[in-house]
Protein backbone atom coordinates (compact mmCIF):
# COMPACT_ATOMS: atom_id res chain seq x y z
CA UNK A 1 0.00 0.00 0.00
CA UNK A 2 1.07 3.59 -0.54
CA UNK A 3 3.14 5.21 2.20
CA UNK A 4 2.82 8.63 3.76
CA UNK A 5 3.02 11.30 1.08
CA UNK A 6 4.24 14.80 1.79
CA UNK A 7 4.13 17.65 -0.67
CA UNK A 8 6.02 19.56 -1.74
CA UNK A 9 9.42 17.93 -1.16
CA UNK A 10 11.30 21.22 -1.27
CA UNK A 11 10.21 24.78 -0.70
CA UNK A 12 11.97 28.14 -0.57
CA UNK A 13 10.17 31.05 1.04
CA UNK A 14 11.04 34.58 2.07
CA UNK A 15 10.92 35.88 5.63
CA UNK A 16 7.47 37.14 6.51
CA UNK A 17 5.65 34.91 4.08
CA UNK A 18 3.43 32.02 5.04
CA UNK A 19 3.57 28.43 3.89
CA UNK A 20 1.26 25.43 3.80
CA UNK A 21 2.54 21.87 3.78
CA UNK A 22 0.45 18.83 2.97
CA UNK A 23 0.43 15.26 4.25
CA UNK A 24 -1.57 12.29 2.99
CA UNK A 25 -1.51 9.42 5.50
CA UNK A 26 -1.61 5.73 4.82
CA UNK A 27 -5.09 4.59 3.89
CA UNK A 28 -7.01 3.69 7.04
CA UNK A 29 -4.78 5.70 9.34
CA UNK A 30 -6.71 8.35 11.23
CA UNK A 31 -3.92 9.98 13.22
CA UNK A 32 -1.46 12.42 11.69
CA UNK A 33 1.43 13.95 13.60
CA UNK A 34 3.85 16.65 12.55
CA UNK A 35 7.50 17.04 13.55
CA UNK A 36 10.17 19.63 12.88
CA UNK A 37 13.76 18.48 12.43
CA UNK A 38 16.72 20.84 12.59
CA UNK A 39 20.43 20.10 13.09
CA UNK A 40 20.46 22.01 16.37
CA UNK A 41 17.23 20.83 17.99
CA UNK A 42 16.76 17.42 16.43
CA UNK A 43 13.25 16.06 16.01
CA UNK A 44 10.59 18.06 17.83
CA UNK A 45 6.89 17.29 18.05
CA UNK A 46 4.57 19.95 16.67
CA UNK A 47 1.05 18.54 16.94
CA UNK A 48 -1.17 15.55 16.35
CA UNK A 49 -4.58 15.33 14.74
CA UNK A 50 -7.08 12.52 15.06
CA UNK A 51 -10.49 12.54 13.40
CA UNK A 52 -10.15 16.22 12.47
CA UNK A 53 -9.38 17.26 16.06
CA UNK A 54 -6.07 18.35 17.50
CA UNK A 55 -5.25 15.79 20.17
CA UNK A 56 -1.78 16.87 21.26
CA UNK A 57 0.36 19.95 20.83
CA UNK A 58 4.05 20.59 21.30
CA UNK A 59 5.80 23.77 22.45
CA UNK A 60 5.73 25.85 19.32
CA UNK A 61 4.43 29.40 18.85
CA UNK A 62 0.96 30.08 17.48
CA UNK A 63 2.45 30.81 14.06
CA UNK A 64 2.45 27.05 13.60
CA UNK A 65 -0.98 25.62 13.02
CA UNK A 66 -2.55 22.62 11.40
CA UNK A 67 -5.75 20.97 10.45
CA UNK A 68 -7.06 17.61 9.36
CA UNK A 69 -9.74 16.89 6.83
CA UNK A 70 -12.45 14.25 6.86
CA UNK A 71 -10.34 12.00 4.62
CA UNK A 72 -7.53 12.19 7.25
CA UNK A 73 -5.28 14.29 5.02
CA UNK A 74 -3.58 17.01 7.00
CA UNK A 75 -2.02 20.38 6.37
CA UNK A 76 0.24 22.48 8.50
CA UNK A 77 0.65 26.21 8.12
CA UNK A 78 3.43 28.48 9.26
CA UNK A 79 2.72 32.19 9.14
CA UNK A 80 5.16 35.09 9.25
CA UNK A 81 8.12 32.87 8.44
CA UNK A 82 11.41 33.40 10.25
CA UNK A 83 14.89 32.25 9.24
CA UNK A 84 14.81 29.80 12.16
CA UNK A 85 11.84 28.01 10.64
CA UNK A 86 14.13 26.49 8.04
CA UNK A 87 13.88 22.78 8.71
CA UNK A 88 12.74 19.41 7.53
CA UNK A 89 9.05 19.02 8.38
CA UNK A 90 7.97 15.44 8.83
CA UNK A 91 4.52 13.97 8.93
CA UNK A 92 3.73 10.61 10.51
CA UNK A 93 0.55 8.59 10.40
CA UNK A 94 -0.81 5.83 12.58
CA UNK A 95 -4.05 4.03 13.27
CA UNK A 96 -4.64 6.36 16.19
CA UNK A 97 -7.03 4.12 18.08
CA UNK A 98 -6.57 1.79 20.99
CA UNK A 99 -3.41 2.15 23.05
CA UNK A 100 -1.15 4.62 21.20
CA UNK A 101 1.92 3.39 23.01
CA UNK A 102 1.53 0.00 21.41
CA UNK A 103 1.68 0.88 17.77
CA UNK A 104 4.22 2.38 15.47
CA UNK A 105 4.17 5.41 13.26
CA UNK A 106 4.95 5.60 9.57
CA UNK A 107 6.81 8.72 8.56
CA UNK A 108 6.87 10.48 5.23
CA UNK A 109 10.10 11.69 3.62
CA UNK A 110 9.40 15.23 4.70
CA UNK A 111 9.26 18.71 3.22
CA UNK A 112 12.52 20.64 3.26
CA UNK A 113 11.64 24.28 3.93
CA UNK A 114 14.25 26.98 3.45
CA UNK A 115 13.48 30.51 4.58
CA UNK A 116 15.65 33.22 3.05
CA UNK B 1 8.12 11.16 28.85
CA UNK B 2 11.11 9.60 30.51
CA UNK B 3 14.50 10.32 28.96
CA UNK B 4 16.75 7.86 27.25
CA UNK B 5 20.52 7.87 27.00
CA UNK B 6 22.33 6.50 23.96
CA UNK B 7 25.93 6.68 22.76
CA UNK B 8 26.40 9.37 20.15
CA UNK B 9 28.01 7.04 17.65
CA UNK B 10 29.00 3.44 17.05
CA UNK B 11 30.83 1.52 14.36
CA UNK B 12 30.36 -1.99 13.14
CA UNK B 13 31.90 -4.19 10.49
CA UNK B 14 29.65 -5.36 7.72
CA UNK B 15 27.97 -8.74 8.28
CA UNK B 16 28.73 -8.69 12.01
CA UNK B 17 26.11 -8.31 14.76
CA UNK B 18 25.52 -4.88 16.24
CA UNK B 19 24.30 -4.19 19.75
CA UNK B 20 22.93 -0.69 20.25
CA UNK B 21 22.41 0.13 23.94
CA UNK B 22 19.87 2.43 25.52
CA UNK B 23 19.56 3.43 29.16
CA UNK B 24 16.21 4.50 30.55
CA UNK B 25 16.60 4.39 34.30
CA UNK B 26 13.42 6.42 34.99
CA UNK B 27 11.13 4.23 32.91
CA UNK B 28 7.64 3.71 34.31
CA UNK B 29 5.59 0.56 34.23
CA UNK B 30 3.44 1.76 31.33
CA UNK B 31 6.25 3.02 29.09
CA UNK B 32 6.75 1.12 25.86
CA UNK B 33 10.26 1.06 24.42
CA UNK B 34 10.29 2.02 20.74
CA UNK B 35 13.19 2.05 18.29
CA UNK B 36 13.22 4.02 15.08
CA UNK B 37 16.01 4.67 12.63
CA UNK B 38 16.56 7.46 10.18
CA UNK B 39 18.54 7.02 7.01
CA UNK B 40 20.03 10.09 5.34
CA UNK B 41 17.45 12.28 3.61
CA UNK B 42 14.55 10.15 4.83
CA UNK B 43 11.99 10.24 7.60
CA UNK B 44 12.37 7.96 10.64
CA UNK B 45 11.49 4.33 10.08
CA UNK B 46 9.91 2.04 12.66
CA UNK B 47 12.22 -0.76 13.74
CA UNK B 48 10.73 -2.51 16.76
CA UNK B 49 9.02 -1.94 20.09
CA UNK B 50 8.32 -3.82 23.30
CA UNK B 51 7.14 -3.54 26.87
CA UNK B 52 8.73 -6.23 29.04
CA UNK B 53 9.61 -9.30 27.01
CA UNK B 54 12.26 -9.57 24.34
CA UNK B 55 10.91 -9.06 20.85
CA UNK B 56 12.01 -10.23 17.43
CA UNK B 57 10.98 -9.17 13.95
CA UNK B 58 12.46 -9.38 10.48
CA UNK B 59 14.55 -6.26 11.02
CA UNK B 60 15.97 -6.70 14.50
CA UNK B 61 15.66 -8.02 18.02
CA UNK B 62 14.97 -6.03 21.15
CA UNK B 63 16.42 -7.26 24.42
CA UNK B 64 14.92 -5.65 27.52
CA UNK B 65 16.65 -5.89 30.88
CA UNK B 66 14.75 -7.58 33.66
CA UNK B 67 14.44 -4.30 35.60
CA UNK B 68 13.56 -2.49 32.33
CA UNK B 69 16.11 0.24 33.03
CA UNK B 70 17.98 -0.55 29.85
CA UNK B 71 17.44 -2.20 26.51
CA UNK B 72 19.52 -3.26 23.52
CA UNK B 73 18.64 -3.21 19.86
CA UNK B 74 20.33 -6.07 18.05
CA UNK B 75 20.97 -6.09 14.33
CA UNK B 76 22.01 -9.65 13.61
CA UNK B 77 24.10 -8.97 10.51
CA UNK B 78 24.88 -5.37 9.75
CA UNK B 79 24.73 -4.28 6.14
CA UNK B 80 25.72 -0.98 4.58
CA UNK B 81 22.02 -0.14 4.35
CA UNK B 82 21.81 -0.24 8.14
CA UNK B 83 23.95 2.88 8.45
CA UNK B 84 21.57 5.35 10.06
CA UNK B 85 20.75 7.24 13.24
CA UNK B 86 18.96 4.94 15.68
CA UNK B 87 16.55 6.44 18.20
CA UNK B 88 15.44 4.75 21.41
CA UNK B 89 12.18 6.27 22.64
CA UNK B 90 9.93 5.70 25.62
CA UNK B 91 6.28 6.26 25.06
CA UNK B 92 3.30 6.26 27.37
CA UNK B 93 -0.29 5.89 26.30
CA UNK B 94 -1.53 9.12 24.80
CA UNK B 95 1.86 10.75 24.54
CA UNK B 96 3.79 11.57 21.45
CA UNK B 97 7.29 10.47 20.63
CA UNK B 98 10.06 12.60 22.01
CA UNK B 99 13.22 11.86 20.09
CA UNK B 100 16.62 12.22 21.70
CA UNK B 101 19.85 12.64 19.77
CA UNK B 102 20.10 8.94 18.90
CA UNK B 103 23.11 6.82 17.95
CA UNK B 104 24.73 7.31 14.59
CA UNK B 105 25.73 3.87 13.31
CA UNK B 106 28.54 3.57 10.79
CA UNK B 107 28.92 0.24 8.99
CA UNK B 108 32.40 -0.46 7.71
CA UNK B 109 32.70 -2.58 4.55
mmCIF file of C-alpha atoms in Angstrom:
data_model
loop_
_atom_site.group_PDB
_atom_site.id
_atom_site.type_symbol
_atom_site.label_atom_id
_atom_site.label_comp_id
_atom_site.label_asym_id
_atom_site.label_seq_id
_atom_site.Cartn_x
_atom_site.Cartn_y
_atom_site.Cartn_z
ATOM 1 C CA UNK A 1 0.000 0.000 0.000
ATOM 2 C CA UNK A 2 1.074 3.592 -0.536
ATOM 3 C CA UNK A 3 3.136 5.209 2.204
ATOM 4 C CA UNK A 4 2.818 8.630 3.763
ATOM 5 C CA UNK A 5 3.016 11.299 1.080
ATOM 6 C CA UNK A 6 4.237 14.796 1.790
ATOM 7 C CA UNK A 7 4.130 17.651 -0.669
ATOM 8 C CA UNK A 8 6.020 19.557 -1.744
ATOM 9 C CA UNK A 9 9.421 17.930 -1.161
ATOM 10 C CA UNK A 10 11.299 21.220 -1.274
ATOM 11 C CA UNK A 11 10.206 24.784 -0.700
ATOM 12 C CA UNK A 12 11.966 28.138 -0.571
ATOM 13 C CA UNK A 13 10.172 31.051 1.038
ATOM 14 C CA UNK A 14 11.040 34.584 2.072
ATOM 15 C CA UNK A 15 10.915 35.876 5.633
ATOM 16 C CA UNK A 16 7.469 37.144 6.511
ATOM 17 C CA UNK A 17 5.647 34.911 4.076
ATOM 18 C CA UNK A 18 3.429 32.022 5.043
ATOM 19 C CA UNK A 19 3.574 28.428 3.887
ATOM 20 C CA UNK A 20 1.264 25.433 3.798
ATOM 21 C CA UNK A 21 2.541 21.871 3.780
ATOM 22 C CA UNK A 22 0.455 18.828 2.975
ATOM 23 C CA UNK A 23 0.434 15.261 4.253
ATOM 24 C CA UNK A 24 -1.565 12.289 2.993
ATOM 25 C CA UNK A 25 -1.511 9.421 5.504
ATOM 26 C CA UNK A 26 -1.609 5.729 4.821
ATOM 27 C CA UNK A 27 -5.090 4.587 3.888
ATOM 28 C CA UNK A 28 -7.012 3.687 7.038
ATOM 29 C CA UNK A 29 -4.778 5.695 9.342
ATOM 30 C CA UNK A 30 -6.711 8.353 11.226
ATOM 31 C CA UNK A 31 -3.919 9.984 13.220
ATOM 32 C CA UNK A 32 -1.459 12.422 11.688
ATOM 33 C CA UNK A 33 1.430 13.955 13.600
ATOM 34 C CA UNK A 34 3.850 16.654 12.548
ATOM 35 C CA UNK A 35 7.501 17.040 13.546
ATOM 36 C CA UNK A 36 10.171 19.629 12.878
ATOM 37 C CA UNK A 37 13.756 18.480 12.430
ATOM 38 C CA UNK A 38 16.722 20.836 12.589
ATOM 39 C CA UNK A 39 20.432 20.104 13.088
ATOM 40 C CA UNK A 40 20.458 22.009 16.366
ATOM 41 C CA UNK A 41 17.228 20.827 17.993
ATOM 42 C CA UNK A 42 16.758 17.418 16.429
ATOM 43 C CA UNK A 43 13.247 16.062 16.007
ATOM 44 C CA UNK A 44 10.592 18.064 17.827
ATOM 45 C CA UNK A 45 6.890 17.295 18.051
ATOM 46 C CA UNK A 46 4.569 19.954 16.668
ATOM 47 C CA UNK A 47 1.049 18.541 16.944
ATOM 48 C CA UNK A 48 -1.167 15.547 16.351
ATOM 49 C CA UNK A 49 -4.579 15.327 14.738
ATOM 50 C CA UNK A 50 -7.080 12.518 15.064
ATOM 51 C CA UNK A 51 -10.487 12.537 13.398
ATOM 52 C CA UNK A 52 -10.148 16.217 12.467
ATOM 53 C CA UNK A 53 -9.382 17.256 16.058
ATOM 54 C CA UNK A 54 -6.073 18.350 17.497
ATOM 55 C CA UNK A 55 -5.251 15.789 20.166
ATOM 56 C CA UNK A 56 -1.780 16.872 21.264
ATOM 57 C CA UNK A 57 0.359 19.951 20.833
ATOM 58 C CA UNK A 58 4.052 20.595 21.298
ATOM 59 C CA UNK A 59 5.798 23.765 22.446
ATOM 60 C CA UNK A 60 5.729 25.851 19.320
ATOM 61 C CA UNK A 61 4.429 29.401 18.849
ATOM 62 C CA UNK A 62 0.963 30.081 17.484
ATOM 63 C CA UNK A 63 2.451 30.812 14.060
ATOM 64 C CA UNK A 64 2.452 27.055 13.604
ATOM 65 C CA UNK A 65 -0.984 25.615 13.022
ATOM 66 C CA UNK A 66 -2.550 22.625 11.403
ATOM 67 C CA UNK A 67 -5.752 20.968 10.450
ATOM 68 C CA UNK A 68 -7.059 17.605 9.362
ATOM 69 C CA UNK A 69 -9.744 16.892 6.826
ATOM 70 C CA UNK A 70 -12.449 14.249 6.863
ATOM 71 C CA UNK A 71 -10.337 12.004 4.623
ATOM 72 C CA UNK A 72 -7.527 12.190 7.251
ATOM 73 C CA UNK A 73 -5.280 14.285 5.018
ATOM 74 C CA UNK A 74 -3.577 17.015 6.998
ATOM 75 C CA UNK A 75 -2.022 20.378 6.367
ATOM 76 C CA UNK A 76 0.237 22.480 8.501
ATOM 77 C CA UNK A 77 0.654 26.208 8.122
ATOM 78 C CA UNK A 78 3.428 28.481 9.259
ATOM 79 C CA UNK A 79 2.721 32.194 9.141
ATOM 80 C CA UNK A 80 5.162 35.091 9.251
ATOM 81 C CA UNK A 81 8.123 32.873 8.445
ATOM 82 C CA UNK A 82 11.414 33.403 10.251
ATOM 83 C CA UNK A 83 14.888 32.252 9.241
ATOM 84 C CA UNK A 84 14.811 29.800 12.156
ATOM 85 C CA UNK A 85 11.837 28.013 10.637
ATOM 86 C CA UNK A 86 14.126 26.490 8.039
ATOM 87 C CA UNK A 87 13.882 22.784 8.711
ATOM 88 C CA UNK A 88 12.737 19.407 7.533
ATOM 89 C CA UNK A 89 9.049 19.019 8.380
ATOM 90 C CA UNK A 90 7.971 15.439 8.831
ATOM 91 C CA UNK A 91 4.523 13.974 8.932
ATOM 92 C CA UNK A 92 3.733 10.613 10.514
ATOM 93 C CA UNK A 93 0.552 8.587 10.401
ATOM 94 C CA UNK A 94 -0.808 5.827 12.580
ATOM 95 C CA UNK A 95 -4.047 4.032 13.275
ATOM 96 C CA UNK A 96 -4.641 6.362 16.191
ATOM 97 C CA UNK A 97 -7.025 4.116 18.081
ATOM 98 C CA UNK A 98 -6.568 1.791 20.987
ATOM 99 C CA UNK A 99 -3.408 2.151 23.048
ATOM 100 C CA UNK A 100 -1.154 4.622 21.201
ATOM 101 C CA UNK A 101 1.920 3.391 23.009
ATOM 102 C CA UNK A 102 1.529 0.004 21.415
ATOM 103 C CA UNK A 103 1.676 0.878 17.765
ATOM 104 C CA UNK A 104 4.224 2.376 15.472
ATOM 105 C CA UNK A 105 4.170 5.414 13.257
ATOM 106 C CA UNK A 106 4.945 5.598 9.572
ATOM 107 C CA UNK A 107 6.805 8.721 8.557
ATOM 108 C CA UNK A 108 6.871 10.478 5.235
ATOM 109 C CA UNK A 109 10.097 11.688 3.618
ATOM 110 C CA UNK A 110 9.403 15.234 4.700
ATOM 111 C CA UNK A 111 9.259 18.706 3.222
ATOM 112 C CA UNK A 112 12.515 20.637 3.260
ATOM 113 C CA UNK A 113 11.640 24.285 3.935
ATOM 114 C CA UNK A 114 14.254 26.982 3.447
ATOM 115 C CA UNK A 115 13.484 30.511 4.577
ATOM 116 C CA UNK A 116 15.651 33.223 3.047
ATOM 117 C CA UNK B 1 8.119 11.164 28.849
ATOM 118 C CA UNK B 2 11.112 9.601 30.510
ATOM 119 C CA UNK B 3 14.498 10.318 28.957
ATOM 120 C CA UNK B 4 16.748 7.864 27.254
ATOM 121 C CA UNK B 5 20.521 7.868 26.997
ATOM 122 C CA UNK B 6 22.326 6.499 23.964
ATOM 123 C CA UNK B 7 25.928 6.677 22.762
ATOM 124 C CA UNK B 8 26.399 9.371 20.150
ATOM 125 C CA UNK B 9 28.013 7.041 17.650
ATOM 126 C CA UNK B 10 29.001 3.443 17.054
ATOM 127 C CA UNK B 11 30.829 1.524 14.360
ATOM 128 C CA UNK B 12 30.357 -1.995 13.139
ATOM 129 C CA UNK B 13 31.897 -4.187 10.491
ATOM 130 C CA UNK B 14 29.654 -5.359 7.724
ATOM 131 C CA UNK B 15 27.971 -8.740 8.284
ATOM 132 C CA UNK B 16 28.726 -8.691 12.010
ATOM 133 C CA UNK B 17 26.108 -8.305 14.760
ATOM 134 C CA UNK B 18 25.518 -4.879 16.237
ATOM 135 C CA UNK B 19 24.297 -4.191 19.754
ATOM 136 C CA UNK B 20 22.932 -0.691 20.250
ATOM 137 C CA UNK B 21 22.414 0.131 23.938
ATOM 138 C CA UNK B 22 19.872 2.430 25.519
ATOM 139 C CA UNK B 23 19.560 3.429 29.159
ATOM 140 C CA UNK B 24 16.212 4.498 30.546
ATOM 141 C CA UNK B 25 16.597 4.390 34.303
ATOM 142 C CA UNK B 26 13.417 6.424 34.989
ATOM 143 C CA UNK B 27 11.128 4.233 32.915
ATOM 144 C CA UNK B 28 7.642 3.710 34.314
ATOM 145 C CA UNK B 29 5.590 0.557 34.230
ATOM 146 C CA UNK B 30 3.444 1.764 31.334
ATOM 147 C CA UNK B 31 6.255 3.022 29.086
ATOM 148 C CA UNK B 32 6.752 1.123 25.863
ATOM 149 C CA UNK B 33 10.259 1.057 24.415
ATOM 150 C CA UNK B 34 10.295 2.021 20.741
ATOM 151 C CA UNK B 35 13.189 2.047 18.290
ATOM 152 C CA UNK B 36 13.224 4.020 15.085
ATOM 153 C CA UNK B 37 16.010 4.666 12.630
ATOM 154 C CA UNK B 38 16.563 7.459 10.182
ATOM 155 C CA UNK B 39 18.541 7.019 7.011
ATOM 156 C CA UNK B 40 20.031 10.090 5.342
ATOM 157 C CA UNK B 41 17.454 12.278 3.612
ATOM 158 C CA UNK B 42 14.546 10.149 4.829
ATOM 159 C CA UNK B 43 11.992 10.244 7.603
ATOM 160 C CA UNK B 44 12.365 7.964 10.636
ATOM 161 C CA UNK B 45 11.489 4.332 10.081
ATOM 162 C CA UNK B 46 9.908 2.042 12.659
ATOM 163 C CA UNK B 47 12.218 -0.764 13.744
ATOM 164 C CA UNK B 48 10.730 -2.514 16.756
ATOM 165 C CA UNK B 49 9.017 -1.938 20.090
ATOM 166 C CA UNK B 50 8.316 -3.824 23.297
ATOM 167 C CA UNK B 51 7.139 -3.543 26.873
ATOM 168 C CA UNK B 52 8.731 -6.229 29.040
ATOM 169 C CA UNK B 53 9.607 -9.300 27.008
ATOM 170 C CA UNK B 54 12.260 -9.574 24.343
ATOM 171 C CA UNK B 55 10.907 -9.063 20.846
ATOM 172 C CA UNK B 56 12.006 -10.228 17.428
ATOM 173 C CA UNK B 57 10.982 -9.170 13.953
ATOM 174 C CA UNK B 58 12.458 -9.375 10.485
ATOM 175 C CA UNK B 59 14.551 -6.262 11.018
ATOM 176 C CA UNK B 60 15.973 -6.699 14.499
ATOM 177 C CA UNK B 61 15.664 -8.021 18.025
ATOM 178 C CA UNK B 62 14.972 -6.034 21.152
ATOM 179 C CA UNK B 63 16.424 -7.262 24.419
ATOM 180 C CA UNK B 64 14.920 -5.655 27.523
ATOM 181 C CA UNK B 65 16.649 -5.887 30.878
ATOM 182 C CA UNK B 66 14.745 -7.577 33.657
ATOM 183 C CA UNK B 67 14.445 -4.303 35.597
ATOM 184 C CA UNK B 68 13.557 -2.494 32.332
ATOM 185 C CA UNK B 69 16.108 0.238 33.031
ATOM 186 C CA UNK B 70 17.976 -0.553 29.850
ATOM 187 C CA UNK B 71 17.444 -2.200 26.509
ATOM 188 C CA UNK B 72 19.517 -3.256 23.520
ATOM 189 C CA UNK B 73 18.636 -3.212 19.856
ATOM 190 C CA UNK B 74 20.326 -6.072 18.054
ATOM 191 C CA UNK B 75 20.969 -6.086 14.329
ATOM 192 C CA UNK B 76 22.010 -9.645 13.613
ATOM 193 C CA UNK B 77 24.097 -8.968 10.514
ATOM 194 C CA UNK B 78 24.876 -5.366 9.749
ATOM 195 C CA UNK B 79 24.728 -4.277 6.136
ATOM 196 C CA UNK B 80 25.719 -0.980 4.575
ATOM 197 C CA UNK B 81 22.019 -0.145 4.349
ATOM 198 C CA UNK B 82 21.809 -0.244 8.140
ATOM 199 C CA UNK B 83 23.947 2.877 8.445
ATOM 200 C CA UNK B 84 21.574 5.349 10.064
ATOM 201 C CA UNK B 85 20.754 7.236 13.241
ATOM 202 C CA UNK B 86 18.958 4.937 15.677
ATOM 203 C CA UNK B 87 16.548 6.436 18.200
ATOM 204 C CA UNK B 88 15.441 4.753 21.410
ATOM 205 C CA UNK B 89 12.184 6.270 22.640
ATOM 206 C CA UNK B 90 9.932 5.695 25.618
ATOM 207 C CA UNK B 91 6.280 6.261 25.061
ATOM 208 C CA UNK B 92 3.297 6.255 27.366
ATOM 209 C CA UNK B 93 -0.285 5.888 26.297
ATOM 210 C CA UNK B 94 -1.532 9.120 24.805
ATOM 211 C CA UNK B 95 1.864 10.749 24.536
ATOM 212 C CA UNK B 96 3.788 11.566 21.446
ATOM 213 C CA UNK B 97 7.288 10.466 20.634
ATOM 214 C CA UNK B 98 10.056 12.601 22.014
ATOM 215 C CA UNK B 99 13.216 11.862 20.087
ATOM 216 C CA UNK B 100 16.618 12.220 21.704
ATOM 217 C CA UNK B 101 19.847 12.638 19.771
ATOM 218 C CA UNK B 102 20.100 8.945 18.898
ATOM 219 C CA UNK B 103 23.115 6.821 17.950
ATOM 220 C CA UNK B 104 24.735 7.309 14.586
ATOM 221 C CA UNK B 105 25.727 3.866 13.309
ATOM 222 C CA UNK B 106 28.539 3.565 10.789
ATOM 223 C CA UNK B 107 28.922 0.245 8.987
ATOM 224 C CA UNK B 108 32.404 -0.462 7.709
ATOM 225 C CA UNK B 109 32.701 -2.578 4.545
#
